[in-house]
Structures are given as structure tokens and as C-alpha cells.
PDB file of C-alpha atoms in Angstrom:
ATOM      1  CA  MET A 205    -265.067  59.335-203.773  1.00 47.00           C
ATOM      2  CA  ALA A 206    -262.818  60.250-200.777  1.00 59.00           C
ATOM      3  CA  VAL A 207    -264.447  60.267-197.325  1.00 66.00           C
ATOM      4  CA  ASN A 208    -263.908  63.249-195.181  1.00 92.00           C
ATOM      5  CA  ARG A 209    -263.097  61.380-191.994  1.00 94.00           C
ATOM      6  CA  VAL A 210    -262.052  62.989-188.767  1.00 97.00           C
ATOM      7  CA  ALA A 211    -260.310  60.907-186.016  1.00 97.00           C
ATOM      8  CA  VAL A 212    -260.752  61.944-182.466  1.00 97.00           C
ATOM      9  CA  ILE A 213    -258.292  60.178-180.139  1.00 95.00           C
ATOM     10  CA  ALA A 214    -258.590  59.880-176.237  1.00 93.00           C
ATOM     11  CA  GLY A 215    -256.021  58.450-173.925  1.00 88.00           C
ATOM     12  CA  GLY A 216    -256.718  54.886-174.071  1.00 86.00           C
ATOM     13  CA  ASP A 217    -254.481  52.130-175.518  1.00 82.00           C
ATOM     14  CA  LEU A 218    -254.428  51.752-179.337  1.00 89.00           C
ATOM     15  CA  THR A 219    -253.599  48.709-181.485  1.00 89.00           C
ATOM     16  CA  ASP A 220    -251.415  48.806-184.410  1.00 91.00           C
ATOM     17  CA  THR A 221    -254.585  48.235-186.675  1.00 89.00           C
ATOM     18  CA  GLU A 222    -256.104  51.447-184.976  1.00 92.00           C
ATOM     19  CA  LEU A 223    -252.949  53.377-185.590  1.00 92.00           C
ATOM     20  CA  ASP A 224    -253.141  52.325-189.335  1.00 92.00           C
ATOM     21  CA  LEU A 225    -256.531  53.630-189.481  1.00 90.00           C
ATOM     22  CA  ILE A 226    -255.206  57.084-188.221  1.00 92.00           C
ATOM     23  CA  ARG A 227    -252.399  57.155-190.487  1.00 90.00           C
ATOM     24  CA  THR A 228    -254.213  56.231-193.901  1.00 88.00           C
ATOM     25  CA  GLY A 229    -258.022  56.525-193.095  1.00 81.00           C
ATOM     26  CA  THR A 230    -258.424  60.156-191.903  1.00 87.00           C
ATOM     27  CA  ASN A 231    -258.204  63.722-193.030  1.00 90.00           C
ATOM     28  CA  PHE A 232    -257.710  65.432-189.743  1.00 96.00           C
ATOM     29  CA  ILE A 233    -256.719  64.255-186.425  1.00 96.00           C
ATOM     30  CA  ILE A 234    -257.708  65.774-183.134  1.00 97.00           C
ATOM     31  CA  THR A 235    -256.594  64.636-179.685  1.00 95.00           C
ATOM     32  CA  ALA A 236    -258.372  64.798-176.375  1.00 94.00           C
ATOM     33  CA  ASP A 237    -256.014  65.285-173.373  1.00 89.00           C
ATOM     34  CA  ALA A 238    -253.779  62.218-173.154  1.00 87.00           C
ATOM     35  CA  GLY A 239    -254.630  61.017-176.707  1.00 91.00           C
ATOM     36  CA  ALA A 240    -251.784  63.318-177.927  1.00 91.00           C
ATOM     37  CA  MET A 241    -249.208  61.267-175.900  1.00 88.00           C
ATOM     38  CA  GLN A 242    -250.564  57.899-177.256  1.00 87.00           C
ATOM     39  CA  LEU A 243    -249.862  59.315-180.856  1.00 91.00           C
ATOM     40  CA  GLU A 244    -246.508  60.645-179.986  1.00 89.00           C
ATOM     41  CA  LYS A 245    -245.487  57.043-178.995  1.00 87.00           C
ATOM     42  CA  ALA A 246    -246.497  56.066-182.373  1.00 90.00           C
ATOM     43  CA  GLY A 247    -244.831  58.855-184.097  1.00 92.00           C
ATOM     44  CA  ILE A 248    -248.070  60.509-185.227  1.00 94.00           C
ATOM     45  CA  ILE A 249    -248.659  64.325-184.991  1.00 93.00           C
ATOM     46  CA  PRO A 250    -252.158  65.499-184.467  1.00 95.00           C
ATOM     47  CA  ASP A 251    -253.666  68.504-186.398  1.00 96.00           C
ATOM     48  CA  LEU A 252    -255.299  69.815-183.032  1.00 97.00           C
ATOM     49  CA  ALA A 253    -254.968  68.960-179.313  1.00 95.00           C
ATOM     50  CA  VAL A 254    -257.573  69.901-176.848  1.00 95.00           C
ATOM     51  CA  GLY A 255    -258.116  69.371-173.215  1.00 90.00           C
ATOM     52  CA  ASP A 256    -257.079  70.497-169.740  1.00 87.00           C
ATOM     53  CA  PHE A 257    -254.064  68.048-169.894  1.00 83.00           C
ATOM     54  CA  ASP A 258    -254.699  67.111-166.196  1.00 80.00           C
ATOM     55  CA  THR A 259    -253.465  63.611-167.299  1.00 78.00           C
ATOM     56  CA  THR A 260    -250.298  64.580-168.989  1.00 79.00           C
ATOM     57  CA  GLY A 261    -249.360  67.712-167.026  1.00 79.00           C
ATOM     58  CA  ILE A 262    -249.769  71.416-168.165  1.00 78.00           C
ATOM     59  CA  SER A 263    -246.130  71.490-169.401  1.00 83.00           C
ATOM     60  CA  TYR A 264    -247.270  68.898-172.171  1.00 83.00           C
ATOM     61  CA  MET A 265    -248.959  71.703-174.094  1.00 86.00           C
ATOM     62  CA  ASP A 266    -245.584  73.430-174.514  1.00 87.00           C
ATOM     63  CA  ARG A 267    -244.160  70.177-175.708  1.00 88.00           C
ATOM     64  CA  LEU A 268    -246.879  70.054-178.396  1.00 91.00           C
ATOM     65  CA  ARG A 269    -246.709  73.659-179.334  1.00 92.00           C
ATOM     66  CA  LYS A 270    -242.967  73.275-180.255  1.00 92.00           C
ATOM     67  CA  LYS A 271    -243.876  70.449-182.488  1.00 91.00           C
ATOM     68  CA  GLY A 272    -246.010  73.035-184.291  1.00 93.00           C
ATOM     69  CA  VAL A 273    -249.388  71.411-182.959  1.00 94.00           C
ATOM     70  CA  PRO A 274    -252.177  74.004-182.416  1.00 95.00           C
ATOM     71  CA  VAL A 275    -253.419  73.561-178.728  1.00 93.00           C
ATOM     72  CA  LEU A 276    -256.647  74.613-177.384  1.00 91.00           C
ATOM     73  CA  SER A 277    -256.374  74.537-173.690  1.00 89.00           C
ATOM     74  CA  LEU A 278    -259.414  73.841-171.531  1.00 89.00           C
ATOM     75  CA  PRO A 279    -260.059  74.554-167.806  1.00 87.00           C
ATOM     76  CA  GLU A 280    -260.035  71.743-165.464  1.00 83.00           C
ATOM     77  CA  GLU A 281    -263.714  72.802-164.193  1.00 84.00           C
ATOM     78  CA  LYS A 282    -266.033  72.773-167.160  1.00 88.00           C
ATOM     79  CA  ALA A 283    -269.409  71.660-168.326  1.00 89.00           C
ATOM     80  CA  VAL A 284    -268.150  69.014-170.963  1.00 91.00           C
ATOM     81  CA  THR A 285    -265.559  66.371-171.141  1.00 92.00           C
ATOM     82  CA  ASP A 286    -262.249  66.962-172.973  1.00 92.00           C
ATOM     83  CA  MET A 287    -263.697  64.288-175.382  1.00 95.00           C
ATOM     84  CA  HIS A 288    -267.040  66.041-175.873  1.00 96.00           C
ATOM     85  CA  PHE A 289    -265.285  69.212-176.652  1.00 96.00           C
ATOM     86  CA  ALA A 290    -262.816  67.428-179.189  1.00 97.00           C
ATOM     87  CA  LEU A 291    -265.917  66.124-180.780  1.00 98.00           C
ATOM     88  CA  SER A 292    -267.297  69.434-181.059  1.00 97.00           C
ATOM     89  CA  CYS A 293    -264.304  70.695-182.886  1.00 97.00           C
ATOM     90  CA  ALA A 294    -264.594  67.480-185.413  1.00 97.00           C
ATOM     91  CA  VAL A 295    -268.221  68.319-185.917  1.00 97.00           C
ATOM     92  CA  GLU A 296    -267.202  72.060-187.056  1.00 95.00           C
ATOM     93  CA  ARG A 297    -265.306  70.498-189.829  1.00 95.00           C
ATOM     94  CA  LYS A 298    -268.582  68.686-191.220  1.00 94.00           C
ATOM     95  CA  PRO A 299    -267.071  65.400-191.808  1.00 96.00           C
ATOM     96  CA  ASP A 300    -268.834  62.499-193.498  1.00 94.00           C
ATOM     97  CA  GLU A 301    -267.767  60.392-190.439  1.00 96.00           C
ATOM     98  CA  ILE A 302    -265.935  60.726-187.065  1.00 97.00           C
ATOM     99  CA  LEU A 303    -263.620  57.829-185.999  1.00 97.00           C
ATOM    100  CA  ILE A 304    -263.307  57.437-182.326  1.00 97.00           C
ATOM    101  CA  LEU A 305    -260.363  55.826-180.668  1.00 96.00           C
ATOM    102  CA  GLY A 306    -258.791  55.225-177.408  1.00 92.00           C
ATOM    103  CA  ALA A 307    -262.004  56.064-175.794  1.00 92.00           C
ATOM    104  CA  MET A 308    -262.780  52.625-173.986  1.00 86.00           C
ATOM    105  CA  GLY A 309    -261.365  50.222-171.636  1.00 70.00           C
ATOM    106  CA  GLY A 310    -259.890  52.764-169.087  1.00 70.00           C
ATOM    107  CA  ALA A 311    -259.965  52.749-165.242  1.00 72.00           C
ATOM    108  CA  ARG A 312    -262.962  55.293-165.352  1.00 80.00           C
ATOM    109  CA  PHE A 313    -266.134  53.611-166.538  1.00 86.00           C
ATOM    110  CA  ASP A 314    -268.219  56.829-166.137  1.00 89.00           C
ATOM    111  CA  HIS A 315    -265.893  58.372-168.944  1.00 86.00           C
ATOM    112  CA  THR A 316    -266.537  55.159-170.902  1.00 89.00           C
ATOM    113  CA  MET A 317    -270.142  55.453-170.744  1.00 92.00           C
ATOM    114  CA  ALA A 318    -270.170  59.040-171.623  1.00 93.00           C
ATOM    115  CA  ASN A 319    -268.098  58.543-174.632  1.00 93.00           C
ATOM    116  CA  VAL A 320    -270.681  55.888-175.988  1.00 95.00           C
ATOM    117  CA  GLY A 321    -273.342  58.357-175.092  1.00 95.00           C
ATOM    118  CA  LEU A 322    -271.734  60.907-177.236  1.00 97.00           C
ATOM    119  CA  LEU A 323    -272.693  58.763-180.117  1.00 97.00           C
ATOM    120  CA  GLU A 324    -276.265  59.818-179.716  1.00 96.00           C
ATOM    121  CA  TRP A 325    -275.166  63.444-179.531  1.00 96.00           C
ATOM    122  CA  LEU A 326    -273.302  63.243-182.704  1.00 97.00           C
ATOM    123  CA  ASP A 327    -276.311  61.499-184.525  1.00 95.00           C
ATOM    124  CA  GLU A 328    -278.331  64.649-183.437  1.00 94.00           C
ATOM    125  CA  GLN A 329    -275.913  66.680-185.231  1.00 94.00           C
ATOM    126  CA  GLY A 330    -276.346  64.551-188.321  1.00 94.00           C
ATOM    127  CA  ILE A 331    -272.859  63.021-188.116  1.00 95.00           C
ATOM    128  CA  LYS A 332    -272.006  59.286-188.535  1.00 95.00           C
ATOM    129  CA  ALA A 333    -269.700  58.081-185.944  1.00 97.00           C
ATOM    130  CA  VAL A 334    -267.899  54.968-184.932  1.00 97.00           C
ATOM    131  CA  ILE A 335    -266.061  53.938-181.687  1.00 97.00           C
ATOM    132  CA  ILE A 336    -263.345  51.232-182.194  1.00 94.00           C
ATOM    133  CA  HIS A 337    -261.530  49.507-179.480  1.00 89.00           C
ATOM    134  CA  ARG A 338    -259.704  46.238-179.865  1.00 87.00           C
ATOM    135  CA  THR A 339    -262.563  43.665-179.879  1.00 91.00           C
ATOM    136  CA  ASN A 340    -265.440  46.111-180.233  1.00 94.00           C
ATOM    137  CA  ARG A 341    -266.908  48.489-182.781  1.00 95.00           C
ATOM    138  CA  ILE A 342    -269.932  50.670-181.712  1.00 97.00           C
ATOM    139  CA  ARG A 343    -272.156  52.859-183.746  1.00 98.00           C
ATOM    140  CA  LEU A 344    -275.765  54.257-183.051  1.00 98.00           C
ATOM    141  CA  MET A 345    -278.702  53.607-185.421  1.00 97.00           C
ATOM    142  CA  SER A 346    -281.944  55.720-185.378  1.00 96.00           C
ATOM    143  CA  GLY A 347    -285.101  54.949-187.254  1.00 92.00           C
ATOM    144  CA  PRO A 348    -286.031  54.625-189.842  1.00 96.00           C
ATOM    145  CA  GLY A 349    -282.661  53.556-190.678  1.00 96.00           C
ATOM    146  CA  LYS A 350    -280.363  50.852-192.340  1.00 97.00           C
ATOM    147  CA  MET A 351    -276.985  49.452-191.500  1.00 97.00           C
ATOM    148  CA  THR A 352    -274.951  47.109-193.743  1.00 97.00           C
ATOM    149  CA  PHE A 353    -272.078  44.767-192.696  1.00 96.00           C
ATOM    150  CA  THR A 354    -269.431  44.112-195.340  1.00 94.00           C
ATOM    151  CA  SER A 355    -266.781  42.249-193.360  1.00 90.00           C
ATOM    152  CA  ILE A 356    -267.020  39.513-190.674  1.00 89.00           C
ATOM    153  CA  ASP A 357    -264.075  40.924-188.833  1.00 88.00           C
ATOM    154  CA  PHE A 358    -266.579  41.413-185.882  1.00 93.00           C
ATOM    155  CA  LYS A 359    -268.683  38.311-186.104  1.00 94.00           C
ATOM    156  CA  TYR A 360    -271.070  39.212-183.140  1.00 97.00           C
ATOM    157  CA  VAL A 361    -273.676  41.739-183.783  1.00 97.00           C
ATOM    158  CA  SER A 362    -275.784  42.939-180.794  1.00 98.00           C
ATOM    159  CA  LEU A 363    -278.599  45.545-180.855  1.00 98.00           C
ATOM    160  CA  LEU A 364    -279.052  47.524-177.603  1.00 98.00           C
ATOM    161  CA  PRO A 365    -282.020  49.728-177.443  1.00 98.00           C
ATOM    162  CA  VAL A 366    -281.501  53.205-176.145  1.00 97.00           C
ATOM    163  CA  SER A 367    -285.075  54.269-176.669  1.00 97.00           C
ATOM    164  CA  LYS A 368    -287.406  52.335-174.686  1.00 98.00           C
ATOM    165  CA  ILE A 369    -288.634  50.456-177.662  1.00 98.00           C
ATOM    166  CA  VAL A 370    -286.933  49.654-181.022  1.00 98.00           C
ATOM    167  CA  SER A 371    -289.478  48.584-183.481  1.00 98.00           C
ATOM    168  CA  GLY A 372    -289.857  47.213-186.967  1.00 98.00           C
ATOM    169  CA  ILE A 373    -286.616  45.428-186.780  1.00 98.00           C
ATOM    170  CA  ARG A 374    -285.516  43.258-189.858  1.00 98.00           C
ATOM    171  CA  THR A 375    -282.469  41.373-190.462  1.00 97.00           C
ATOM    172  CA  ASP A 376    -280.716  39.645-193.319  1.00 97.00           C
ATOM    173  CA  GLY A 377    -277.727  37.791-192.885  1.00 97.00           C
ATOM    174  CA  LEU A 378    -277.590  37.179-189.227  1.00 97.00           C
ATOM    175  CA  LYS A 379    -278.211  33.866-187.615  1.00 97.00           C
ATOM    176  CA  TYR A 380    -281.183  34.704-185.462  1.00 96.00           C
ATOM    177  CA  LYS A 381    -283.488  36.573-187.878  1.00 96.00           C
ATOM    178  CA  LEU A 382    -285.890  39.270-186.967  1.00 96.00           C
ATOM    179  CA  ALA A 383    -288.786  39.934-189.125  1.00 97.00           C
ATOM    180  CA  GLY A 384    -290.476  43.256-188.224  1.00 96.00           C
ATOM    181  CA  GLU A 385    -290.171  42.838-184.393  1.00 96.00           C
ATOM    182  CA  SER A 386    -289.350  44.913-181.563  1.00 98.00           C
ATOM    183  CA  LEU A 387    -286.575  45.054-178.962  1.00 98.00           C
ATOM    184  CA  TYR A 388    -287.072  46.743-175.553  1.00 98.00           C
ATOM    185  CA  ARG A 389    -284.501  48.761-173.261  1.00 97.00           C
ATOM    186  CA  GLY A 390    -283.354  46.585-170.422  1.00 95.00           C
ATOM    187  CA  ASP A 391    -284.032  43.238-172.203  1.00 95.00           C
ATOM    188  CA  THR A 392    -281.256  41.196-173.626  1.00 96.00           C
ATOM    189  CA  ARG A 393    -282.934  39.391-176.577  1.00 95.00           C
ATOM    190  CA  GLY A 394    -280.710  41.681-178.932  1.00 96.00           C
ATOM    191  CA  ILE A 395    -277.357  40.596-177.668  1.00 96.00           C
ATOM    192  CA  SER A 396    -274.947  38.262-179.458  1.00 96.00           C
ATOM    193  CA  ASN A 397    -276.559  37.710-182.814  1.00 97.00           C
ATOM    194  CA  GLU A 398    -274.045  36.474-185.321  1.00 96.00           C
ATOM    195  CA  LEU A 399    -273.094  37.173-189.023  1.00 97.00           C
ATOM    196  CA  VAL A 400    -273.494  34.237-191.194  1.00 96.00           C
ATOM    197  CA  LYS A 401    -272.948  35.966-194.685  1.00 95.00           C
ATOM    198  CA  VAL A 402    -271.728  39.489-195.944  1.00 95.00           C
ATOM    199  CA  PRO A 403    -273.278  41.719-196.658  1.00 97.00           C
ATOM    200  CA  ALA A 404    -275.721  41.627-193.899  1.00 97.00           C
ATOM    201  CA  VAL A 405    -278.415  44.244-193.194  1.00 98.00           C
ATOM    202  CA  VAL A 406    -280.310  45.584-190.277  1.00 98.00           C
ATOM    203  CA  ASN A 407    -283.194  47.686-190.724  1.00 98.00           C
ATOM    204  CA  ILE A 408    -285.258  49.481-188.014  1.00 98.00           C
ATOM    205  CA  GLN A 409    -288.435  51.409-188.463  1.00 98.00           C
ATOM    206  CA  GLU A 410    -288.432  53.474-185.000  1.00 98.00           C
ATOM    207  CA  GLY A 411    -286.490  53.969-182.097  1.00 98.00           C
ATOM    208  CA  ILE A 412    -282.800  54.475-181.486  1.00 98.00           C
ATOM    209  CA  CYS A 413    -280.258  51.492-180.676  1.00 97.00           C
ATOM    210  CA  LEU A 414    -276.632  50.992-180.272  1.00 98.00           C
ATOM    211  CA  VAL A 415    -275.122  48.596-182.700  1.00 98.00           C
ATOM    212  CA  VAL A 416    -272.165  46.691-181.061  1.00 97.00           C
ATOM    213  CA  GLU A 417    -269.994  44.527-183.345  1.00 97.00           C
ATOM    214  CA  SER A 418    -267.721  42.378-181.217  1.00 95.00           C
ATOM    215  CA  ARG A 419    -265.089  39.475-181.560  1.00 92.00           C
ATOM    216  CA  ASP A 420    -263.500  37.396-178.585  1.00 84.00           C
ATOM    217  CA  ARG A 421    -260.016  38.205-179.419  1.00 72.00           C
ATOM    218  CA  ILE A 422    -257.948  40.628-181.583  1.00 66.00           C
ATOM    219  CA  GLY A 423    -257.337  39.300-184.932  1.00 57.00           C
ATOM    220  CA  GLU A 424    -259.826  36.242-184.428  1.00 52.00           C
TER     221      GLU A 424
END
């Protein structure tokens, strides 16, 4: 069965692997501000571009419109970020999953943190989402819940509590096994577990945590 996947692209750098995901693995592409410029370099035309375009310059909107791209212009002073608004547009399409790219690694750490925080907002909307950037893949898990890992492309798995306590954690296929235990926000016990087999599984009973899959190098 085909997955209804929407890609939302911010202005960060994109790898060839990420560009392939956009070309072959998505049904609809939305860019936030300079995300459209990143796609243009790769010869990809978005289905919708949103933002205040303070990064690219206002004239860039006309360039997109001439290419037939629908543009939603946002004021520079607003209550949400361009990325948040773009994700709102993605949610309206009722996707099975939202793929978020170009959202990490920029000069503005506050925007990076805000983008990661939006995973919780998406979870509240009932939407699965994943942030992918070079050496990391980030998802949010809320209990009771189960997450399965089917490849070892990202061999390290870290569980970072968002709620004060994440309890009833059970793992299978990870080097350091958890058997009904708890992790606490601010503690580092859940960092850098490792996949030893696939499929591997993490279950949690209560709480909310970020699941960060990592590798030290691209193509490791």
C-alpha cells in the first residue's frame, strides 16, 4: 500500500540521499522560506512554498510563481515560524507521515530546537513525523507505544525523555537492554544505545521521549 507522505523542506543543506527521498518517497512537497532555494539547486519544484522569504529576498516569490509554484506569503512578524506554518499546511493534507528535511544544522540553534519541538505538536495532531539530517534521524514516541527499527543505517539509538519520566521501557535488539525500566528527563542513561540486530524494538508504557538514531559519519 502506498504511503501518503508529505515532505517539508527548510533552508538547511540536503544530502543526495535526502534529495532522493524527496524525489521518490513523497506525494507532496512543501518548502519553508529558503527551502525552495535548496530544492531549486537540485532541480526539484515544490508543490507549495510558504514563508516570509526574509532569507531569500521578497523578489524570490515572483521567481517561484513564474515557475508555477503556489506561494503563501507570510508577514515577517508572526506568532509561528515559517516551518511551523509549513507543517500546518502539511497536516491539512492528512498524511500518513511527514518527512522533515533541512531543519537542523544551521546557524540558529533556537530554530533547530523549535523544529525538534514541533515533533510533539505533530504527535498531538495524530501525525507521524521524522526529522532527517545527515547523521541523525529524530522521531517522537509517546506511551503506550512501540517503535521498530528495520535497518542499521543509524546504529546508535538514544532515548531522550521529553516528559519528566518515561516508564515501562522494554527493548529488544539493543546492546543495553531495558526491561520495564524508567528514564528521567535531564539524565543521560538513555544516550548511545546500539543496535545489535534488526528488527529491533522499543516499547514504552507511559511518557514521551525523543528517539534519536545516529551515526558518526555519512554512509558509515
